[in-house]
XYZ file of C-alpha atoms in Angstrom:
326
model
C -35.115 9.548 11.514
C -34.716 6.870 8.845
C -31.263 6.868 7.289
C -30.043 4.840 4.325
C -26.683 3.113 4.425
C -25.547 5.253 1.490
C -26.541 8.530 3.151
C -24.652 7.482 6.282
C -21.485 7.083 4.199
C -22.059 10.470 2.561
C -22.746 12.177 5.888
C -19.605 10.701 7.427
C -17.501 12.019 4.538
C -19.051 15.474 4.779
C -18.631 15.695 8.539
C -14.973 14.721 8.377
C -14.275 17.063 5.447
C -15.750 19.953 7.429
C -13.976 18.953 10.630
C -10.479 18.539 9.184
C -9.150 20.442 6.170
C -6.499 17.744 5.667
C -9.144 15.211 4.609
C -9.275 14.886 0.819
C -11.409 12.728 -1.472
C -10.482 11.494 -4.886
C -11.037 8.539 -7.162
C -12.991 7.441 -10.199
C -16.010 9.683 -10.952
C -16.242 11.140 -7.432
C -16.190 14.835 -8.398
C -18.676 16.200 -10.992
C -20.618 12.944 -11.204
C -20.599 12.467 -7.448
C -19.715 8.746 -7.422
C -21.686 6.133 -9.389
C -23.947 5.715 -6.349
C -24.251 9.467 -5.739
C -22.490 9.369 -2.376
C -20.129 12.305 -3.039
C -22.621 14.446 -4.960
C -22.231 18.161 -4.160
C -18.856 17.775 -2.460
C -16.880 19.245 -5.353
C -18.995 22.404 -5.157
C -18.620 22.679 -1.369
C -14.940 21.811 -0.920
C -13.419 22.692 -4.277
C -11.224 20.816 -6.767
C -8.173 20.759 -4.492
C -9.969 18.499 -2.022
C -12.376 16.598 -4.289
C -11.128 15.426 -7.650
C -11.478 12.747 -10.270
C -8.622 10.479 -11.283
C -7.811 8.551 -14.422
C -8.882 4.902 -14.425
C -5.468 3.861 -13.097
C -5.834 2.188 -9.723
C -2.094 1.772 -9.197
C -1.619 5.539 -9.557
C -4.571 6.244 -7.264
C -3.100 4.142 -4.466
C 0.483 5.289 -5.060
C -0.448 8.971 -4.969
C -2.630 8.407 -1.890
C 0.328 6.880 -0.061
C 2.376 9.963 -0.888
C -0.432 12.277 0.206
C -0.794 10.439 3.527
C 2.966 10.535 4.101
C 2.967 14.331 3.764
C 0.266 14.816 6.407
C -2.966 14.739 4.428
C -5.767 12.277 5.177
C -6.838 10.873 1.811
C -10.116 8.980 1.667
C -9.979 7.516 -1.794
C -12.450 5.488 -3.776
C -11.678 2.583 -6.075
C -15.336 2.311 -7.077
C -15.837 -1.475 -7.073
C -13.992 -3.751 -4.672
C -12.901 -5.852 -7.646
C -10.571 -3.036 -8.695
C -8.427 -3.492 -5.574
C -6.890 -6.456 -7.368
C -5.551 -4.158 -10.095
C -3.421 -2.389 -7.452
C -2.958 -5.400 -5.194
C 0.811 -4.980 -4.908
C 0.520 -1.345 -3.795
C -2.009 -2.250 -1.105
C -0.399 -5.517 -0.014
C 3.228 -4.393 0.033
C 3.143 -0.630 0.591
C -0.087 0.414 2.310
C -0.144 -2.519 4.724
C 3.560 -2.910 5.460
C 5.156 0.518 5.522
C 4.106 1.490 9.059
C 5.966 -1.593 10.268
C 8.962 -1.005 8.033
C 9.605 2.685 8.799
C 9.440 3.017 12.569
C 7.035 4.236 15.262
C 6.846 7.868 14.077
C 5.670 6.866 10.614
C 1.929 7.276 10.028
C -0.210 6.386 7.051
C -3.736 7.840 7.528
C -5.303 6.398 4.386
C -8.813 5.039 3.773
C -9.538 2.950 0.677
C -13.300 2.872 0.091
C -14.859 0.349 -2.251
C -18.332 -0.948 -3.084
C -18.268 -4.685 -2.508
C -20.294 -7.781 -3.236
C -23.181 -8.639 -5.503
C -25.108 -5.935 -7.318
C -28.110 -7.389 -9.176
C -26.479 -8.194 -12.467
C -23.077 -6.488 -12.371
C -21.329 -9.722 -13.358
C -18.264 -11.592 -12.167
C -15.808 -8.683 -12.541
C -17.877 -6.210 -10.499
C -19.431 -8.343 -7.746
C -16.669 -9.756 -5.573
C -15.921 -9.567 -1.868
C -12.188 -9.081 -1.315
C -11.892 -9.085 2.481
C -10.506 -12.619 2.642
C -7.803 -11.760 0.084
C -6.529 -8.915 2.250
C -6.859 -10.767 5.563
C -3.512 -12.263 4.554
C -2.002 -8.755 4.564
C -0.739 -7.893 8.074
C -0.912 -4.188 8.914
C -4.140 -3.449 7.081
C -7.362 -2.729 8.964
C -10.389 -4.208 7.155
C -13.888 -2.897 7.887
C -17.253 -4.121 6.563
C -20.273 -2.378 8.126
C -23.783 -3.819 7.936
C -26.093 -0.894 8.795
C -26.287 2.889 8.502
C -25.380 3.615 12.125
C -22.268 1.461 11.972
C -21.269 2.698 8.506
C -21.165 6.321 9.643
C -19.398 5.723 12.952
C -16.853 3.313 11.525
C -15.989 5.490 8.507
C -15.401 8.510 10.739
C -13.067 6.409 12.901
C -11.308 5.088 9.805
C -10.654 8.597 8.477
C -9.237 9.669 11.850
C -7.024 6.574 12.152
C -3.287 6.780 11.534
C -3.355 3.186 10.303
C -4.524 2.401 6.733
C -8.067 1.070 6.404
C -9.730 -0.937 3.641
C -13.391 0.072 3.956
C -15.760 -2.333 2.177
C -19.338 -1.193 1.566
C -21.826 -3.920 0.513
C -23.550 -2.530 -2.561
C -26.911 -4.123 -1.851
C -27.064 -2.256 1.467
C -26.769 1.269 0.043
C -30.550 1.720 -0.093
C -31.312 -0.163 3.130
C -32.829 2.050 5.838
C -32.372 2.161 9.586
C -34.273 4.100 12.229
C -31.783 6.160 14.266
C -32.741 8.815 16.849
C -31.888 12.317 15.586
C -29.908 13.244 18.675
C -27.659 10.206 18.225
C -27.219 10.368 14.456
C -26.518 14.104 14.435
C -23.939 13.862 17.208
C -20.247 13.522 16.418
C -20.215 9.828 17.280
C -17.598 7.317 16.228
C -17.370 3.545 16.590
C -13.972 2.105 17.597
C -12.282 -0.007 14.963
C -11.759 -3.599 16.062
C -14.922 -3.846 18.152
C -17.624 -6.400 17.286
C -21.315 -5.935 18.047
C -23.881 -8.468 19.238
C -26.849 -7.638 17.001
C -29.136 -10.192 18.644
C -28.682 -12.121 21.874
C -29.223 -15.892 21.913
C -28.323 -19.064 23.765
C -28.253 -22.000 21.316
C -25.778 -20.996 18.623
C -23.408 -18.155 17.739
C -23.857 -16.932 14.172
C -21.036 -14.650 13.024
C -22.395 -12.632 10.096
C -20.478 -10.336 7.743
C -21.788 -7.249 5.924
C -24.810 -7.975 3.736
C -25.366 -11.221 5.598
C -26.101 -9.481 8.916
C -29.685 -8.438 8.068
C -30.255 -11.867 6.530
C -28.888 -13.536 9.661
C -31.216 -11.451 11.819
C -34.197 -12.447 9.677
C -33.163 -16.095 9.897
C -32.790 -15.795 13.669
C -36.330 -14.425 13.879
C -37.679 -17.392 11.930
C -35.744 -19.889 14.035
C -36.958 -18.252 17.233
C -40.485 -19.280 16.252
C -39.214 -22.879 16.310
C -37.639 -22.492 19.725
C -34.062 -22.049 18.434
C -32.213 -19.105 19.985
C -29.536 -17.630 17.697
C -26.992 -15.048 18.822
C -25.950 -12.885 15.851
C -22.504 -11.314 16.137
C -21.289 -8.738 13.619
C -17.470 -8.391 13.701
C -17.720 -5.055 11.828
C -13.916 -5.007 11.680
C -12.595 -8.146 9.989
C -8.986 -7.313 10.837
C -8.091 -6.931 13.607
C -10.805 -9.313 14.794
C -12.553 -8.793 18.123
C -12.052 -12.318 19.434
C -13.138 -11.400 22.950
C -16.729 -10.638 21.942
C -17.030 -13.585 19.565
C -15.392 -16.086 21.923
C -17.528 -14.942 24.847
C -20.573 -15.735 22.738
C -19.300 -19.180 21.703
C -18.452 -20.080 25.296
C -22.111 -19.369 26.076
C -23.751 -21.188 23.151
C -21.113 -23.909 22.460
C -21.967 -23.890 18.746
C -20.741 -21.610 15.964
C -21.476 -20.796 12.332
C -20.191 -18.099 10.003
C -22.156 -16.588 7.124
C -20.514 -14.399 4.488
C -21.193 -13.143 0.984
C -17.763 -14.152 -0.313
C -16.779 -17.535 -1.734
C -16.552 -20.436 0.694
C -13.093 -21.780 -0.157
C -10.385 -19.830 1.705
C -12.979 -17.286 2.796
C -13.487 -15.410 6.041
C -15.408 -18.374 7.394
C -12.529 -20.730 6.691
C -10.148 -18.627 8.767
C -12.595 -18.091 11.622
C -13.529 -21.777 11.726
C -9.845 -22.665 11.987
C -9.350 -20.186 14.825
C -12.412 -21.481 16.683
C -11.190 -25.067 16.351
C -7.671 -24.208 17.538
C -8.608 -21.944 20.427
C -12.075 -23.091 21.513
C -12.021 -26.824 20.774
C -13.224 -27.866 24.232
C -16.053 -25.321 24.131
C -17.605 -26.584 20.892
C -20.334 -29.227 20.915
C -20.023 -29.817 17.176
C -18.233 -28.728 14.009
C -18.229 -25.087 12.946
C -20.497 -24.455 9.953
C -19.600 -22.186 7.045
C -22.355 -20.577 4.985
C -20.979 -18.751 1.968
C -21.282 -18.074 -1.745
C -20.778 -20.904 -4.194
C -17.261 -21.302 -5.558
C -18.176 -19.951 -8.987
C -17.548 -16.630 -10.719
C -20.567 -14.460 -10.001
C -23.184 -15.084 -12.725
C -24.468 -12.151 -14.744
C -27.986 -13.588 -14.730
C -29.731 -12.074 -11.699
C -31.612 -15.232 -10.732
C -28.387 -17.231 -10.826
C -26.614 -14.481 -8.875
C -29.210 -14.693 -6.117
C -28.860 -18.473 -6.109
C -25.084 -18.195 -5.733
C -25.009 -16.249 -2.466
C -26.565 -17.232 0.866
C -30.141 -16.253 1.572
C -32.296 -16.520 4.678
C -33.385 -20.069 3.838
C -29.762 -21.234 3.479
C -29.006 -19.882 6.929
C -32.123 -21.407 8.511
C -31.521 -24.825 6.978
C -27.863 -24.893 8.031
C -28.634 -24.025 11.638
C -31.469 -26.536 11.789
C -29.010 -29.166 10.595
C -26.508 -28.239 13.296
C -29.121 -28.719 16.003
């Protein structure tokens, strides 16, 4: 069966709501309207207003109340709509959500998922098109997940909802309508994907390309083009940004001896900056050259769609960078 990324998110929510009555969903426009992307449509009618409800446009209150709900034994899976809105409640996420498990002892649990639609969106502008993963990588205690395909989105979200550790779940907006062929018997099973486990999306021998979220399908397309030129690219999808699966990534780099990172977020102080620093510190003798970073331009996201597309990496950017490395 062909499954869209968005349907995979919706199916994961439904399956967990039916499996565990403690799972609740609330946020901006998730009830009657069913989320601005339609991912929670019909859930209010099935589960009722006690488990699916709208909130005022007050992100600090959404996060604060979700912390309280999680502390009392519920499993809130809340939605802040766009990832940009996490900055409105940054203090609640940075100080409370991320830190309180460490501050309050081993019995304390905080089973909270914060869903958000991240990245560019064909003209949404600079206040609705950001990737926030790198901001929250500096927040110890928070699990950060960015899936790149329908299969991963469903399995990772189910694991996130079942986790006793808070999860920031970032969903690249431009992937919602992307489709993936998944066998019925696999998709319809109660499968989960462990948090903190990377996936090698394509094996290769010449260079390791670590790709994040929306950039994974673009990296795979670039790898296909480069293969025609005799360049073998291994594409690794971390899936979980924090904690990072270094074992899988480092095993790949020790094989290829070259590394690049491609992300949708801005280049300066981005995910690629941190990973490049880690590779240089821990794998210096394995690298045959400098680590390359492929990322969005350091500009606020333009409203003009052509300029927006120019601002973030495309397949040609990836191909040209890897050619240059070799």
